Amino acid sequence: MTLANRIIGSCLLLFSIAVWLYANTFPEAKGAVPGSGFFPQLIAAVLGFLSIALLLKREDESSVTFLTGKKALIFGLGIFSLLIYVVLVELIGFLVMTVLFSSVWMWLMEVRKVKTIILTSVIVGISITLVFEYLLNVPIPHGLLY
């Protein structure tokens, strides 16, 4: 697993450097603070820091777990639900699909209190919608149900 960590960490570090350098080429907006390159550079810096941490990580080979049985099924269902989300978000709408998607993922992560799942999913969906659509003016897909 250490070799895999080094390969992945190196690739992510190179990617973060490329993103940082590319974000430096973004045009400066007059009067806009912090500027158009700030967010990509922030993400690149965090990714670079985490990739360095991955490169320096020492791991005992006996602690490595593999996806078998129930874990593999849950992983597969998670990936499948992500694909369904991406395909249907445009048709059904962002808010409805986000609530459904987060509910499914909470169930897959073994949260079994229905009240908690519903309340958290609705709060997450509405919060993301409010922040992106009304605070940041980022258009989100409304679809048929919203």
PDB file of N, CA and C in Angstrom, residues 73-85 88 95-114 116-122 124:
ATOM      1  N   LEU A  73     -20.336  -4.413  -1.544  1.00  0.00           N
ATOM      2  CA  LEU A  73     -21.707  -4.121  -1.981  1.00  0.00           C
ATOM      3  C   LEU A  73     -22.076  -2.677  -1.662  1.00  0.00           C
ATOM      4  N   ILE A  74     -21.762  -2.203  -0.467  1.00  0.00           N
ATOM      5  CA  ILE A  74     -22.067  -0.827  -0.074  1.00  0.00           C
ATOM      6  C   ILE A  74     -21.301   0.159  -0.956  1.00  0.00           C
ATOM      7  N   PHE A  75     -20.038  -0.144  -1.243  1.00  0.00           N
ATOM      8  CA  PHE A  75     -19.245   0.706  -2.127  1.00  0.00           C
ATOM      9  C   PHE A  75     -19.874   0.766  -3.520  1.00  0.00           C
ATOM     10  N   GLY A  76     -20.268  -0.377  -4.050  1.00  0.00           N
ATOM     11  CA  GLY A  76     -20.903  -0.427  -5.368  1.00  0.00           C
ATOM     12  C   GLY A  76     -22.220   0.337  -5.405  1.00  0.00           C
ATOM     13  N   LEU A  77     -23.028   0.193  -4.353  1.00  0.00           N
ATOM     14  CA  LEU A  77     -24.289   0.940  -4.286  1.00  0.00           C
ATOM     15  C   LEU A  77     -24.041   2.438  -4.186  1.00  0.00           C
ATOM     16  N   GLY A  78     -22.990   2.835  -3.473  1.00  0.00           N
ATOM     17  CA  GLY A  78     -22.646   4.255  -3.385  1.00  0.00           C
ATOM     18  C   GLY A  78     -22.258   4.832  -4.733  1.00  0.00           C
ATOM     19  N   ILE A  79     -21.436   4.120  -5.478  1.00  0.00           N
ATOM     20  CA  ILE A  79     -21.038   4.574  -6.818  1.00  0.00           C
ATOM     21  C   ILE A  79     -22.245   4.597  -7.747  1.00  0.00           C
ATOM     22  N   PHE A  80     -23.098   3.579  -7.667  1.00  0.00           N
ATOM     23  CA  PHE A  80     -24.297   3.529  -8.501  1.00  0.00           C
ATOM     24  C   PHE A  80     -25.224   4.702  -8.190  1.00  0.00           C
ATOM     25  N   SER A  81     -25.408   5.012  -6.894  1.00  0.00           N
ATOM     26  CA  SER A  81     -26.279   6.133  -6.531  1.00  0.00           C
ATOM     27  C   SER A  81     -25.693   7.459  -7.007  1.00  0.00           C
ATOM     28  N   LEU A  82     -24.369   7.575  -7.006  1.00  0.00           N
ATOM     29  CA  LEU A  82     -23.734   8.780  -7.518  1.00  0.00           C
ATOM     30  C   LEU A  82     -23.990   8.944  -9.015  1.00  0.00           C
ATOM     31  N   LEU A  83     -23.911   7.859  -9.758  1.00  0.00           N
ATOM     32  CA  LEU A  83     -24.191   7.911 -11.198  1.00  0.00           C
ATOM     33  C   LEU A  83     -25.652   8.279 -11.458  1.00  0.00           C
ATOM     34  N   ILE A  84     -26.566   7.703 -10.689  1.00  0.00           N
ATOM     35  CA  ILE A  84     -27.986   8.039 -10.827  1.00  0.00           C
ATOM     36  C   ILE A  84     -28.205   9.518 -10.528  1.00  0.00           C
ATOM     37  N   TYR A  85     -27.548  10.035  -9.495  1.00  0.00           N
ATOM     38  CA  TYR A  85     -27.659  11.452  -9.134  1.00  0.00           C
ATOM     39  C   TYR A  85     -27.223  12.338 -10.299  1.00  0.00           C
ATOM     40  N   LEU A  88     -29.797  12.146 -13.240  1.00  0.00           N
ATOM     41  CA  LEU A  88     -31.145  12.657 -13.009  1.00  0.00           C
ATOM     42  C   LEU A  88     -31.225  14.066 -12.442  1.00  0.00           C
ATOM     43  N   LEU A  95     -32.472  20.308  -5.877  1.00  0.00           N
ATOM     44  CA  LEU A  95     -32.893  20.191  -4.483  1.00  0.00           C
ATOM     45  C   LEU A  95     -33.458  18.800  -4.181  1.00  0.00           C
ATOM     46  N   VAL A  96     -34.348  18.325  -5.017  1.00  0.00           N
ATOM     47  CA  VAL A  96     -34.973  17.015  -4.785  1.00  0.00           C
ATOM     48  C   VAL A  96     -33.931  15.906  -4.870  1.00  0.00           C
ATOM     49  N   MET A  97     -33.081  15.946  -5.872  1.00  0.00           N
ATOM     50  CA  MET A  97     -32.074  14.898  -6.030  1.00  0.00           C
ATOM     51  C   MET A  97     -31.026  14.946  -4.915  1.00  0.00           C
ATOM     52  N   THR A  98     -30.693  16.130  -4.438  1.00  0.00           N
ATOM     53  CA  THR A  98     -29.726  16.239  -3.356  1.00  0.00           C
ATOM     54  C   THR A  98     -30.287  15.651  -2.068  1.00  0.00           C
ATOM     55  N   VAL A  99     -31.566  15.911  -1.795  1.00  0.00           N
ATOM     56  CA  VAL A  99     -32.207  15.330  -0.614  1.00  0.00           C
ATOM     57  C   VAL A  99     -32.240  13.808  -0.731  1.00  0.00           C
ATOM     58  N   LEU A 100     -32.625  13.294  -1.887  1.00  0.00           N
ATOM     59  CA  LEU A 100     -32.662  11.838  -2.080  1.00  0.00           C
ATOM     60  C   LEU A 100     -31.260  11.227  -2.002  1.00  0.00           C
ATOM     61  N   PHE A 101     -30.300  11.861  -2.646  1.00  0.00           N
ATOM     62  CA  PHE A 101     -28.931  11.352  -2.677  1.00  0.00           C
ATOM     63  C   PHE A 101     -28.326  11.317  -1.276  1.00  0.00           C
ATOM     64  N   SER A 102     -28.477  12.396  -0.531  1.00  0.00           N
ATOM     65  CA  SER A 102     -27.897  12.403   0.815  1.00  0.00           C
ATOM     66  C   SER A 102     -28.612  11.418   1.730  1.00  0.00           C
ATOM     67  N   SER A 103     -29.897  11.190   1.495  1.00  0.00           N
ATOM     68  CA  SER A 103     -30.622  10.179   2.275  1.00  0.00           C
ATOM     69  C   SER A 103     -30.073   8.783   2.002  1.00  0.00           C
ATOM     70  N   VAL A 104     -29.862   8.481   0.732  1.00  0.00           N
ATOM     71  CA  VAL A 104     -29.324   7.170   0.362  1.00  0.00           C
ATOM     72  C   VAL A 104     -27.931   6.977   0.956  1.00  0.00           C
ATOM     73  N   TRP A 105     -27.092   8.007   0.876  1.00  0.00           N
ATOM     74  CA  TRP A 105     -25.736   7.869   1.401  1.00  0.00           C
ATOM     75  C   TRP A 105     -25.722   7.746   2.917  1.00  0.00           C
ATOM     76  N   MET A 106     -26.618   8.434   3.582  1.00  0.00           N
ATOM     77  CA  MET A 106     -26.685   8.277   5.038  1.00  0.00           C
ATOM     78  C   MET A 106     -27.116   6.854   5.385  1.00  0.00           C
ATOM     79  N   TRP A 107     -28.045   6.299   4.623  1.00  0.00           N
ATOM     80  CA  TRP A 107     -28.480   4.925   4.858  1.00  0.00           C
ATOM     81  C   TRP A 107     -27.323   3.962   4.609  1.00  0.00           C
ATOM     82  N   LEU A 108     -26.561   4.199   3.543  1.00  0.00           N
ATOM     83  CA  LEU A 108     -25.410   3.343   3.253  1.00  0.00           C
ATOM     84  C   LEU A 108     -24.337   3.445   4.333  1.00  0.00           C
ATOM     85  N   MET A 109     -24.243   4.587   4.997  1.00  0.00           N
ATOM     86  CA  MET A 109     -23.280   4.754   6.085  1.00  0.00           C
ATOM     87  C   MET A 109     -23.859   4.323   7.427  1.00  0.00           C
ATOM     88  N   GLU A 110     -24.939   3.565   7.354  1.00  0.00           N
ATOM     89  CA  GLU A 110     -25.569   2.900   8.490  1.00  0.00           C
ATOM     90  C   GLU A 110     -26.201   3.841   9.510  1.00  0.00           C
ATOM     91  N   VAL A 111     -26.710   4.976   9.033  1.00  0.00           N
ATOM     92  CA  VAL A 111     -27.568   5.804   9.865  1.00  0.00           C
ATOM     93  C   VAL A 111     -28.966   5.217   9.703  1.00  0.00           C
ATOM     94  N   ARG A 112     -29.590   4.804  10.785  1.00  0.00           N
ATOM     95  CA  ARG A 112     -30.864   4.102  10.682  1.00  0.00           C
ATOM     96  C   ARG A 112     -32.044   4.866  11.285  1.00  0.00           C
ATOM     97  N   LYS A 113     -31.805   6.023  11.867  1.00  0.00           N
ATOM     98  CA  LYS A 113     -32.912   6.814  12.396  1.00  0.00           C
ATOM     99  C   LYS A 113     -33.515   7.617  11.249  1.00  0.00           C
ATOM    100  N   VAL A 114     -34.746   7.269  10.887  1.00  0.00           N
ATOM    101  CA  VAL A 114     -35.400   7.885   9.738  1.00  0.00           C
ATOM    102  C   VAL A 114     -35.560   9.388   9.947  1.00  0.00           C
ATOM    103  N   THR A 116     -33.630  11.405  11.622  1.00  0.00           N
ATOM    104  CA  THR A 116     -32.322  12.021  11.417  1.00  0.00           C
ATOM    105  C   THR A 116     -31.989  12.105   9.942  1.00  0.00           C
ATOM    106  N   ILE A 117     -32.258  11.038   9.209  1.00  0.00           N
ATOM    107  CA  ILE A 117     -31.966  11.019   7.773  1.00  0.00           C
ATOM    108  C   ILE A 117     -32.763  12.097   7.054  1.00  0.00           C
ATOM    109  N   ILE A 118     -34.052  12.162   7.309  1.00  0.00           N
ATOM    110  CA  ILE A 118     -34.908  13.121   6.612  1.00  0.00           C
ATOM    111  C   ILE A 118     -34.532  14.550   6.978  1.00  0.00           C
ATOM    112  N   LEU A 119     -34.398  14.828   8.267  1.00  0.00           N
ATOM    113  CA  LEU A 119     -34.091  16.181   8.715  1.00  0.00           C
ATOM    114  C   LEU A 119     -32.741  16.654   8.184  1.00  0.00           C
ATOM    115  N   THR A 120     -31.726  15.820   8.285  1.00  0.00           N
ATOM    116  CA  THR A 120     -30.397  16.197   7.820  1.00  0.00           C
ATOM    117  C   THR A 120     -30.373  16.386   6.307  1.00  0.00           C
ATOM    118  N   SER A 121     -31.008  15.501   5.574  1.00  0.00           N
ATOM    119  CA  SER A 121     -31.023  15.605   4.117  1.00  0.00           C
ATOM    120  C   SER A 121     -31.732  16.867   3.647  1.00  0.00           C
ATOM    121  N   VAL A 122     -32.848  17.192   4.265  1.00  0.00           N
ATOM    122  CA  VAL A 122     -33.582  18.400   3.882  1.00  0.00           C
ATOM    123  C   VAL A 122     -32.765  19.648   4.218  1.00  0.00           C
ATOM    124  N   VAL A 124     -29.483  19.890   4.501  1.00  0.00           N
ATOM    125  CA  VAL A 124     -28.338  19.947   3.586  1.00  0.00           C
ATOM    126  C   VAL A 124     -28.776  20.450   2.213  1.00  0.00           C
TER     127      VAL A 124
END
